[in-house]
């Protein structure tokens, strides 16, 4: 597993907290509209923390540029 930057760690922690609030609400009988927002947002943030940074990105369907030597 690769090292996470400080920003990625912060996003991951926010995702864990949001997911925890959502699960807490689900098992304590909150209304669906109340807990689902926290749960869904937390799960999304946990996933986003592991995406590649904006410094490098993949363009799989673009033509490769000829490299001048």
Short mmCIF file of C-alpha atoms in Angstrom, two decimals:
data_model
loop_
_atom_site.label_atom_id
_atom_site.label_comp_id
_atom_site.label_asym_id
_atom_site.label_seq_id
_atom_site.Cartn_x
_atom_site.Cartn_y
_atom_site.Cartn_z
CA UNK A 1 0.00 0.00 0.00
CA UNK A 2 1.31 3.41 -0.86
CA UNK A 3 1.85 6.24 1.59
CA UNK A 4 -0.96 8.74 1.89
CA UNK A 5 -0.37 12.47 1.95
CA UNK A 6 -1.62 14.60 4.81
CA UNK A 7 -4.61 15.73 2.78
CA UNK A 8 -5.54 12.17 1.89
CA UNK A 9 -5.27 11.14 5.53
CA UNK A 10 -7.57 13.99 6.57
CA UNK A 11 -10.13 13.00 3.93
CA UNK A 12 -9.93 9.36 5.01
CA UNK A 13 -10.50 10.31 8.67
CA UNK A 14 -13.50 12.47 7.72
CA UNK A 15 -14.87 9.52 5.75
CA UNK A 16 -14.46 7.16 8.67
CA UNK A 17 -16.18 9.62 11.00
CA UNK A 18 -19.07 10.16 8.56
CA UNK A 19 -19.53 6.43 8.03
CA UNK A 20 -19.47 5.86 11.79
CA UNK A 21 -22.16 8.49 12.33
CA UNK A 22 -24.26 6.88 9.60
CA UNK A 23 -23.94 3.41 11.10
CA UNK A 24 -24.68 4.76 14.57
CA UNK A 25 -27.83 6.42 13.24
CA UNK A 26 -28.96 3.30 11.41
CA UNK A 27 -28.71 1.08 14.46
CA UNK A 28 -30.26 3.64 16.80
CA UNK A 29 -33.42 4.05 14.77
CA UNK A 30 -32.85 7.38 13.04
CA UNK A 31 -35.00 8.18 10.03
CA UNK A 32 -33.56 7.02 6.72
CA UNK A 33 -33.05 10.59 5.47
CA UNK A 34 -31.05 11.44 8.59
CA UNK A 35 -28.45 8.69 8.63
CA UNK A 36 -28.08 7.89 4.92
CA UNK A 37 -26.50 11.26 4.08
CA UNK A 38 -23.73 10.71 6.64
CA UNK A 39 -23.18 7.11 5.61
CA UNK A 40 -23.09 7.77 1.87
CA UNK A 41 -20.86 10.84 2.18
CA UNK A 42 -18.48 9.01 4.51
CA UNK A 43 -18.17 6.02 2.20
CA UNK A 44 -17.54 8.33 -0.76
CA UNK A 45 -14.82 10.25 1.09
CA UNK A 46 -13.08 7.02 2.10
CA UNK A 47 -13.01 5.98 -1.56
CA UNK A 48 -11.86 9.41 -2.78
CA UNK A 49 -8.87 9.38 -0.40
CA UNK A 50 -7.27 6.60 -2.45
CA UNK A 51 -7.66 8.20 -5.89
CA UNK A 52 -4.56 9.38 -7.73
CA UNK A 53 -3.54 12.97 -7.21
CA UNK A 54 -4.12 15.60 -9.88
CA UNK A 55 -0.41 15.64 -10.76
CA UNK A 56 -0.68 12.58 -12.96
CA UNK A 57 -3.69 11.22 -14.73
CA UNK A 58 -4.43 8.56 -17.29
CA UNK A 59 -5.83 9.26 -20.75
CA UNK A 60 -6.55 5.75 -22.03
CA UNK A 61 -8.52 6.69 -25.15
CA UNK A 62 -6.45 9.62 -26.37
CA UNK A 63 -3.88 9.23 -29.11
CA UNK A 64 -0.36 9.18 -27.83
CA UNK A 65 1.70 12.17 -28.85
CA UNK A 66 4.80 11.36 -30.88
CA UNK A 67 7.88 11.95 -28.83
CA UNK A 68 10.52 14.16 -30.37
CA UNK A 69 14.04 13.04 -29.75
#
